[in-house]
Amino acid sequence: MTALAAHGGPKTMDIPGPHYRWPIIDPSLERAVSDQMHRSLSDRDARGIIGEYEAAFAHFVGTPYAISFSSGTSAIHAMSRIAGLRPGDAVLAPAYTFLATASPFAYDGVEVIFADADDHGNVTADSLAAKLAPNVRAVIVTHMWGNPCPMDEIVAFCRSHDLLLFEDCSHAHFASWGGSRVGTFGDMAVFSTNQKAITTGEGGVLVTSNDRYRELALLYGHYNKRCLSEIDSSAEYYPFAFTGMGLKHRMTTLGAAIGLHQLAQADKIEARRRGVLSRVRQELADNPVVTPVLVPEDRGRHGLYVTGLRFCPEAATVTRDEFVALAVAEGATEVDAPGSTRDISGEPLFARRDSFAPWKPEQVAAAALPGVRSFQDVFLKIPIWGYEGDEELIEGYLAALNKVSGAVAR
């Protein structure tokens, strides 16, 4: 066996970075952005590119309404306000997630109660039920790393306890569960459109099938012209149309142009990325050290954000972090043990007692979350490449993972 690069052997791959580029910047995308620059750099209503993008996104997800925001975080904040959550209320949320799933609720003084994770990093009906408290009014789930949550049981749980259901679909643009697209199960859902499978560069979208929620989303993200023209003048909240609810979270027209171009290519994007995921699944099937973390295909379809891998410590002579370092030394620099997405339950923003004073945190012990600990301690990820010219990268990463695995396997 060839020696590992970290031990003096040759690198498996020596390709200059970056090793992941997205979106595909080609003449058609450049033309779409350039055309929009000449058309409008700022839209105050939905008559232009913003409305076109929102209509296309609603069609993509399969919901009647989509409202654009400047970020997924601001859209989740709007979701909290639309639901009428206030200090004293609580929301059940995943402990293993990116902080923005829960931080907007904490910002408003809503208590965040964290639930444990299954072996895909997701909450389940049982893990939510274990944390149910009298003041819980809503549940938010995140489809982690593209794997959809078990939504049939979660929907049933929320209905049985009369709880609102929110979906954070930031990792899951192409995901489905039981044949239904994620984002269609809850009362509202949010998609981040940063560097995700569908991107606008920076942005977010709130989707819903509820007329009232749609109009309130306008008030919490927009104001004046758009609200005055689109909100029912007989609604009790119409007097706020001119001012909105005090904030502006409009996305940029150039971002909408990128997003509209992406949505027009959605079938092609999905086919390419799903093919890459299938190849990784197949070629790592017999690897004893790292295995893909994917929900069974007969239950759900992956969202095509990244490929999650489970490191099997019992099968290796090194730790997870040592394995990552060895793979990076082979030239596979995007092999990653994520640090920003992790157990957030012990963060001061959430672990305080005084919900009105986030600047005066009280450190408390992190929740007892054995599923979260066992998942995050062995998880790592690689990209799902979207360019047709990325074949050399795909081959190199698979070769590097298999080489390192072969060298460290017990």
Short mmCIF file of C-alpha atoms in Angstrom, two decimals:
data_model
loop_
_atom_site.label_atom_id
_atom_site.label_comp_id
_atom_site.label_asym_id
_atom_site.label_seq_id
_atom_site.Cartn_x
_atom_site.Cartn_y
_atom_site.Cartn_z
CA MET A 1 0.00 0.00 0.00
CA THR A 2 1.24 3.49 -0.90
CA ALA A 3 2.27 5.53 2.14
CA LEU A 4 -0.04 8.31 3.23
CA ALA A 5 0.98 11.83 2.21
CA ALA A 6 1.17 12.79 5.89
CA HIS A 7 3.76 10.04 6.31
CA GLY A 8 5.91 11.00 3.34
CA GLY A 9 3.99 9.38 0.50
CA PRO A 10 2.61 11.12 -2.61
CA LYS A 11 -0.61 13.09 -2.45
CA THR A 12 -3.66 11.39 -3.92
CA MET A 13 -4.62 14.64 -5.63
CA ASP A 14 -2.90 17.96 -6.20
CA ILE A 15 -5.61 20.20 -7.63
CA PRO A 16 -5.48 23.94 -6.84
CA GLY A 17 -8.43 25.20 -4.84
CA PRO A 18 -11.09 26.11 -4.32
CA HIS A 19 -12.48 22.59 -4.61
CA TYR A 20 -16.10 23.66 -4.44
CA ARG A 21 -17.56 26.43 -6.59
CA TRP A 22 -21.22 27.34 -6.69
CA PRO A 23 -23.21 28.50 -8.52
CA ILE A 24 -22.10 27.65 -12.03
CA ILE A 25 -21.02 31.02 -13.39
CA ASP A 26 -21.53 30.80 -17.13
CA PRO A 27 -22.49 33.32 -19.82
CA SER A 28 -26.22 32.79 -19.24
CA LEU A 29 -25.96 33.64 -15.53
CA GLU A 30 -23.72 36.61 -16.24
CA ARG A 31 -26.26 37.82 -18.79
CA ALA A 32 -29.15 37.42 -16.32
CA VAL A 33 -27.33 39.53 -13.72
CA SER A 34 -26.19 42.11 -16.26
CA ASP A 35 -29.70 42.44 -17.68
CA GLN A 36 -31.10 42.99 -14.20
CA MET A 37 -28.49 45.65 -13.46
CA HIS A 38 -29.86 47.64 -16.39
CA ARG A 39 -33.46 46.83 -15.48
CA SER A 40 -33.49 47.71 -11.77
CA LEU A 41 -31.15 47.56 -8.79
CA SER A 42 -33.90 48.02 -6.20
CA ASP A 43 -37.56 46.99 -6.38
CA ARG A 44 -40.07 48.28 -3.83
CA ASP A 45 -42.83 45.88 -4.83
CA ALA A 46 -43.30 42.55 -6.57
CA ARG A 47 -44.00 43.77 -10.09
CA GLY A 48 -40.47 43.04 -11.30
CA ILE A 49 -37.83 40.40 -10.69
CA ILE A 50 -38.78 39.94 -7.01
CA GLY A 51 -42.29 38.82 -7.92
CA GLU A 52 -40.99 36.62 -10.72
CA TYR A 53 -38.55 34.94 -8.37
CA GLU A 54 -41.14 34.41 -5.65
CA ALA A 55 -43.61 32.87 -8.10
CA ALA A 56 -40.93 30.53 -9.43
CA PHE A 57 -39.88 29.53 -5.92
CA ALA A 58 -43.46 28.80 -4.85
CA HIS A 59 -43.86 26.60 -7.93
CA PHE A 60 -40.57 24.86 -7.18
CA VAL A 61 -41.61 23.96 -3.62
CA GLY A 62 -45.28 23.38 -4.39
CA THR A 63 -46.81 25.99 -2.10
CA PRO A 64 -49.20 28.81 -3.02
CA TYR A 65 -47.00 31.53 -1.57
CA ALA A 66 -43.32 32.41 -1.30
CA ILE A 67 -42.05 35.67 0.22
CA SER A 68 -38.42 36.65 -0.29
CA PHE A 69 -36.19 37.88 2.54
CA SER A 70 -32.66 39.17 2.89
CA SER A 71 -31.62 35.97 4.71
CA GLY A 72 -32.98 32.72 6.05
CA THR A 73 -32.42 34.10 9.55
CA SER A 74 -34.66 37.11 8.93
CA ALA A 75 -37.31 34.82 7.43
CA ILE A 76 -37.27 32.62 10.55
CA HIS A 77 -37.59 35.76 12.67
CA ALA A 78 -40.65 36.72 10.63
CA MET A 79 -42.02 33.21 11.17
CA SER A 80 -41.75 33.67 14.94
CA ARG A 81 -43.51 37.04 14.82
CA ILE A 82 -46.22 35.82 12.44
CA ALA A 83 -47.00 33.01 14.87
CA GLY A 84 -47.41 35.55 17.66
CA LEU A 85 -44.78 33.96 19.90
CA ARG A 86 -43.96 36.11 22.91
CA PRO A 87 -41.82 35.97 26.07
CA GLY A 88 -43.20 33.18 28.20
CA ASP A 89 -43.90 31.00 25.17
CA ALA A 90 -41.55 28.21 24.14
CA VAL A 91 -40.56 26.53 20.89
CA LEU A 92 -39.16 23.02 20.53
CA ALA A 93 -36.06 23.04 18.32
CA PRO A 94 -33.21 20.73 17.34
CA ALA A 95 -30.12 21.01 19.53
CA TYR A 96 -27.97 19.88 16.62
CA THR A 97 -28.37 22.57 13.97
CA PHE A 98 -26.97 25.88 12.79
CA LEU A 99 -27.61 28.63 15.32
CA ALA A 100 -29.99 30.58 13.06
CA THR A 101 -32.65 27.88 13.39
CA ALA A 102 -33.20 29.01 16.98
CA SER A 103 -31.57 32.41 17.47
CA PRO A 104 -34.48 34.52 16.11
CA PHE A 105 -36.79 33.03 18.74
CA ALA A 106 -34.30 33.75 21.51
CA TYR A 107 -33.91 37.31 20.19
CA ASP A 108 -37.61 37.84 20.89
CA GLY A 109 -37.39 36.35 24.38
CA VAL A 110 -39.07 33.08 23.41
CA GLU A 111 -37.75 30.09 25.35
CA VAL A 112 -36.01 27.53 23.14
CA ILE A 113 -36.28 23.95 24.39
CA PHE A 114 -33.84 21.66 22.63
CA ALA A 115 -34.59 18.13 21.43
CA ASP A 116 -32.21 15.24 20.81
CA ALA A 117 -31.14 13.86 17.42
CA ASP A 118 -31.45 10.49 15.70
CA ASP A 119 -28.68 8.79 13.74
CA HIS A 120 -29.21 11.19 10.82
CA GLY A 121 -28.83 14.26 13.03
CA ASN A 122 -32.57 15.01 12.95
CA VAL A 123 -35.24 15.41 15.60
CA THR A 124 -38.02 12.83 15.78
CA ALA A 125 -41.51 12.79 17.27
CA ASP A 126 -40.14 10.87 20.26
CA SER A 127 -37.27 13.30 20.88
CA LEU A 128 -39.70 16.22 20.67
CA ALA A 129 -42.21 14.53 22.96
CA ALA A 130 -39.48 14.00 25.56
CA LYS A 131 -39.05 17.79 25.84
CA LEU A 132 -42.69 18.88 25.65
CA ALA A 133 -43.64 21.48 28.25
CA PRO A 134 -46.89 23.34 29.02
CA ASN A 135 -45.68 26.61 27.47
CA VAL A 136 -44.60 25.09 24.14
CA ARG A 137 -46.57 26.60 21.28
CA ALA A 138 -44.53 25.60 18.24
CA VAL A 139 -41.99 23.17 16.83
CA ILE A 140 -39.23 23.94 14.35
CA VAL A 141 -37.37 21.12 12.61
CA THR A 142 -34.23 21.28 10.46
CA HIS A 143 -33.66 18.74 7.70
CA MET A 144 -30.00 18.34 8.60
CA TRP A 145 -27.40 18.19 5.84
CA GLY A 146 -30.15 17.39 3.33
CA ASN A 147 -31.66 14.38 5.10
CA PRO A 148 -35.41 14.92 5.61
CA CYS A 149 -36.86 14.49 9.08
CA PRO A 150 -39.52 11.79 9.64
CA MET A 151 -42.28 14.23 8.87
CA ASP A 152 -45.31 11.94 9.05
CA GLU A 153 -44.75 11.24 12.74
CA ILE A 154 -43.74 14.85 13.48
CA VAL A 155 -46.90 16.21 11.82
CA ALA A 156 -49.00 13.77 13.86
CA PHE A 157 -47.22 14.84 17.06
CA CYS A 158 -47.84 18.54 16.38
CA ARG A 159 -51.49 17.97 15.54
CA SER A 160 -52.09 15.88 18.65
CA HIS A 161 -50.70 18.67 20.83
CA ASP A 162 -52.09 21.61 18.83
CA LEU A 163 -48.63 22.97 18.03
CA LEU A 164 -47.57 25.08 15.08
CA LEU A 165 -45.02 23.36 12.85
CA PHE A 166 -42.17 25.25 11.18
CA GLU A 167 -39.61 23.73 8.81
CA ASP A 168 -36.06 24.98 8.38
CA CYS A 169 -35.26 23.71 4.88
CA SER A 170 -31.93 25.50 4.55
CA HIS A 171 -30.11 22.24 3.73
CA ALA A 172 -32.92 20.57 1.87
CA HIS A 173 -33.98 22.31 -1.32
CA PHE A 174 -34.44 19.06 -3.23
CA ALA A 175 -35.54 16.87 -0.31
CA SER A 176 -38.81 15.02 0.09
CA TRP A 177 -40.36 12.67 2.61
CA GLY A 178 -42.88 10.03 1.64
CA GLY A 179 -43.21 11.59 -1.80
CA SER A 180 -43.96 15.13 -0.55
CA ARG A 181 -41.50 17.99 -0.84
CA VAL A 182 -40.10 19.33 2.43
CA GLY A 183 -41.46 22.79 3.10
CA THR A 184 -45.04 21.62 2.51
CA PHE A 185 -45.62 19.80 5.80
CA GLY A 186 -45.69 22.68 8.24
CA ASP A 187 -47.63 25.88 8.76
CA MET A 188 -44.64 27.77 7.38
CA ALA A 189 -41.18 26.88 6.11
CA VAL A 190 -37.99 28.79 5.41
CA PHE A 191 -35.30 28.13 2.82
CA SER A 192 -31.90 29.77 3.05
CA THR A 193 -30.46 30.67 -0.34
CA ASN A 194 -26.86 31.38 0.62
CA GLN A 195 -24.39 28.95 -0.96
CA LYS A 196 -26.98 26.19 -1.01
CA ALA A 197 -28.16 23.87 -3.81
CA ILE A 198 -30.36 26.77 -4.96
CA THR A 199 -28.56 30.03 -4.27
CA THR A 200 -29.08 33.77 -4.55
CA GLY A 201 -25.72 34.54 -2.97
CA GLU A 202 -27.44 35.77 0.19
CA GLY A 203 -31.12 35.46 0.94
CA GLY A 204 -34.05 33.48 2.26
CA VAL A 205 -37.61 32.57 1.34
CA LEU A 206 -40.63 31.95 3.56
CA VAL A 207 -43.25 29.64 2.04
CA THR A 208 -46.78 28.97 3.25
CA SER A 209 -50.25 28.02 2.07
CA ASN A 210 -51.94 30.35 4.57
CA ASP A 211 -53.26 33.68 3.24
CA ARG A 212 -52.96 35.44 6.59
CA TYR A 213 -49.40 34.24 7.15
CA ARG A 214 -48.42 35.47 3.70
CA GLU A 215 -49.72 38.97 4.40
CA LEU A 216 -48.08 39.08 7.81
CA ALA A 217 -44.82 37.94 6.21
CA LEU A 218 -45.02 41.04 4.02
CA LEU A 219 -45.43 43.23 7.11
CA TYR A 220 -42.43 41.66 8.83
CA GLY A 221 -40.13 41.84 5.82
CA HIS A 222 -41.42 44.68 3.66
CA TYR A 223 -43.44 47.85 4.04
CA ASN A 224 -45.10 50.77 2.26
CA LYS A 225 -45.74 50.25 -1.45
CA ARG A 226 -45.80 46.48 -1.56
CA CYS A 227 -47.81 46.04 1.62
CA LEU A 228 -50.30 48.75 0.64
CA SER A 229 -50.95 47.07 -2.70
CA GLU A 230 -50.96 43.40 -1.64
CA ILE A 231 -52.54 43.24 1.82
CA ASP A 232 -56.32 43.02 2.11
CA SER A 233 -57.49 46.48 3.14
CA SER A 234 -60.15 44.94 5.40
CA ALA A 235 -57.57 43.01 7.46
CA GLU A 236 -57.13 44.18 11.05
CA TYR A 237 -53.40 44.57 10.42
CA TYR A 238 -53.79 46.68 7.27
CA PRO A 239 -53.19 49.96 9.21
CA PHE A 240 -49.58 48.78 9.55
CA ALA A 241 -49.11 48.46 5.79
CA PHE A 242 -47.33 51.79 5.35
CA THR A 243 -44.79 51.23 8.14
CA GLY A 244 -44.67 47.46 8.20
CA MET A 245 -43.72 46.14 11.63
CA GLY A 246 -40.58 48.24 11.85
CA LEU A 247 -37.98 46.34 9.85
CA LYS A 248 -36.99 45.91 6.22
CA HIS A 249 -35.67 42.55 5.08
CA ARG A 250 -36.03 42.79 1.29
CA MET A 251 -33.67 40.75 -0.83
CA THR A 252 -31.70 42.38 -3.64
CA THR A 253 -32.84 42.32 -7.24
CA LEU A 254 -29.49 40.91 -8.35
CA GLY A 255 -29.89 38.06 -5.88
CA ALA A 256 -33.37 37.42 -7.25
CA ALA A 257 -31.96 37.35 -10.79
CA ILE A 258 -29.43 34.70 -9.74
CA GLY A 259 -32.16 32.73 -7.98
CA LEU A 260 -34.53 32.87 -10.93
CA HIS A 261 -31.76 31.63 -13.20
CA GLN A 262 -31.06 28.80 -10.74
CA LEU A 263 -34.71 27.78 -10.57
CA ALA A 264 -34.90 27.64 -14.36
CA GLN A 265 -32.03 25.12 -14.18
CA ALA A 266 -33.42 23.21 -11.19
CA ASP A 267 -34.01 19.91 -12.99
CA LYS A 268 -30.51 19.95 -14.41
CA ILE A 269 -29.00 20.91 -11.05
CA GLU A 270 -30.86 18.11 -9.31
CA ALA A 271 -29.91 15.47 -11.87
CA ARG A 272 -26.24 16.39 -11.71
CA ARG A 273 -26.02 16.55 -7.93
CA ARG A 274 -28.13 13.43 -7.40
CA GLY A 275 -25.85 11.55 -9.76
CA VAL A 276 -22.80 12.63 -7.75
CA LEU A 277 -24.48 11.60 -4.48
CA SER A 278 -25.37 8.20 -5.94
CA ARG A 279 -21.80 7.67 -7.03
CA VAL A 280 -20.42 8.51 -3.61
CA ARG A 281 -22.96 6.20 -1.98
CA GLN A 282 -21.94 3.37 -4.29
CA GLU A 283 -18.17 3.82 -4.09
CA LEU A 284 -18.08 4.13 -0.30
CA ALA A 285 -20.54 1.29 0.26
CA ASP A 286 -17.81 -1.15 1.33
CA ASN A 287 -15.63 1.37 3.15
CA PRO A 288 -15.34 0.22 6.79
CA VAL A 289 -14.24 3.58 8.17
CA VAL A 290 -16.52 6.20 6.55
CA THR A 291 -20.05 5.52 5.36
CA PRO A 292 -22.63 7.91 3.84
CA VAL A 293 -25.30 9.26 6.19
CA LEU A 294 -28.42 9.00 4.06
CA VAL A 295 -32.05 8.28 4.87
CA PRO A 296 -33.39 5.12 3.19
CA GLU A 297 -34.44 5.93 -0.35
CA ASP A 298 -37.84 4.29 0.14
CA ARG A 299 -38.63 6.84 2.88
CA GLY A 300 -37.13 10.09 1.68
CA ARG A 301 -35.01 11.82 -0.92
CA HIS A 302 -31.90 13.76 -0.02
CA GLY A 303 -31.83 17.55 -0.35
CA LEU A 304 -28.44 17.60 -2.18
CA TYR A 305 -26.66 20.13 0.03
CA VAL A 306 -23.60 18.11 1.09
CA THR A 307 -22.73 14.44 1.48
CA GLY A 308 -22.64 13.55 5.15
CA LEU A 309 -20.32 10.77 6.26
CA ARG A 310 -20.22 8.79 9.48
CA PHE A 311 -16.76 8.02 10.81
CA CYS A 312 -16.67 4.61 12.50
CA PRO A 313 -14.18 4.93 15.39
CA GLU A 314 -14.41 1.25 16.26
CA ALA A 315 -13.12 0.41 12.77
CA ALA A 316 -10.16 2.81 12.79
CA THR A 317 -6.84 3.26 14.56
CA VAL A 318 -7.19 7.07 14.51
CA THR A 319 -9.74 9.59 15.75
CA ARG A 320 -12.24 11.38 13.52
CA ASP A 321 -10.21 14.59 13.56
CA GLU A 322 -7.01 12.70 12.78
CA PHE A 323 -8.76 11.04 9.85
CA VAL A 324 -9.82 14.46 8.51
CA ALA A 325 -6.24 15.75 8.80
CA LEU A 326 -4.93 12.72 6.90
CA ALA A 327 -7.49 13.21 4.13
CA VAL A 328 -6.67 16.92 3.86
CA ALA A 329 -2.97 16.02 3.60
CA GLU A 330 -3.89 13.84 0.61
CA GLY A 331 -5.16 17.00 -1.11
CA ALA A 332 -8.85 16.53 -0.27
CA THR A 333 -9.07 19.89 1.47
CA GLU A 334 -12.88 20.02 1.65
CA VAL A 335 -13.16 16.95 3.89
CA ASP A 336 -14.55 18.64 6.97
CA ALA A 337 -15.70 17.98 10.51
CA PRO A 338 -18.10 20.93 10.84
CA GLY A 339 -17.70 23.21 13.83
CA SER A 340 -20.33 25.90 13.26
CA THR A 341 -23.18 23.42 12.92
CA ARG A 342 -23.24 21.52 16.21
CA ASP A 343 -24.99 21.25 19.56
CA ILE A 344 -26.07 24.82 20.29
CA SER A 345 -28.03 24.11 23.47
CA GLY A 346 -25.26 25.36 25.75
CA GLU A 347 -24.67 28.66 23.98
CA PRO A 348 -25.20 31.70 26.24
CA LEU A 349 -27.94 33.05 23.97
CA PHE A 350 -30.06 30.01 24.79
CA ALA A 351 -28.73 28.89 28.16
CA ARG A 352 -29.67 32.07 30.02
CA ARG A 353 -32.50 32.32 32.52
CA ASP A 354 -33.44 35.97 31.98
CA SER A 355 -35.06 36.01 28.56
CA PHE A 356 -35.10 39.82 28.49
CA ALA A 357 -31.35 40.23 29.01
CA PRO A 358 -29.38 38.29 26.43
CA TRP A 359 -26.36 40.44 27.31
CA LYS A 360 -26.39 38.96 30.85
CA PRO A 361 -26.16 35.23 30.22
CA GLU A 362 -26.25 32.68 32.97
CA GLN A 363 -24.16 29.68 32.03
CA VAL A 364 -26.05 26.45 32.63
CA ALA A 365 -25.18 22.88 31.79
CA ALA A 366 -25.94 21.78 28.24
CA ALA A 367 -28.99 19.57 27.93
CA ALA A 368 -28.54 15.84 28.21
CA LEU A 369 -28.57 14.97 24.53
CA PRO A 370 -26.91 11.60 23.93
CA GLY A 371 -28.09 11.34 20.32
CA VAL A 372 -26.62 14.72 19.47
CA ARG A 373 -23.29 13.87 21.06
CA SER A 374 -22.98 10.50 19.35
CA PHE A 375 -23.89 12.00 15.96
CA GLN A 376 -21.77 15.14 15.93
CA ASP A 377 -18.69 13.40 17.32
CA VAL A 378 -18.47 11.06 14.31
CA PHE A 379 -19.88 13.25 11.53
CA LEU A 380 -17.91 14.69 8.64
CA LYS A 381 -18.86 15.94 5.20
CA ILE A 382 -17.74 16.49 1.62
CA PRO A 383 -19.31 18.64 -1.09
CA ILE A 384 -21.81 17.52 -3.69
CA TRP A 385 -20.16 18.90 -6.79
CA GLY A 386 -22.33 20.67 -9.33
CA TYR A 387 -20.04 21.38 -12.28
CA GLU A 388 -19.80 18.95 -15.17
CA GLY A 389 -16.04 19.54 -15.10
CA ASP A 390 -15.67 18.37 -11.50
CA GLU A 391 -15.03 14.71 -12.38
CA GLU A 392 -11.37 14.91 -11.40
CA LEU A 393 -12.32 16.28 -7.99
CA ILE A 394 -14.91 13.57 -7.39
CA GLU A 395 -12.47 10.83 -8.33
CA GLY A 396 -9.74 12.41 -6.22
CA TYR A 397 -11.86 12.73 -3.10
CA LEU A 398 -13.16 9.18 -3.33
CA ALA A 399 -9.63 7.89 -3.87
CA ALA A 400 -8.33 9.91 -0.92
CA LEU A 401 -11.08 8.71 1.41
CA ASN A 402 -10.53 5.10 0.40
CA LYS A 403 -6.74 5.41 0.65
CA VAL A 404 -6.83 6.88 4.14
CA SER A 405 -9.50 4.40 5.23
CA GLY A 406 -7.40 1.50 4.00
CA ALA A 407 -4.38 2.78 5.90
CA VAL A 408 -6.14 3.31 9.23
CA ALA A 409 -8.64 0.44 9.22
CA ARG A 410 -8.28 -2.04 12.07
#
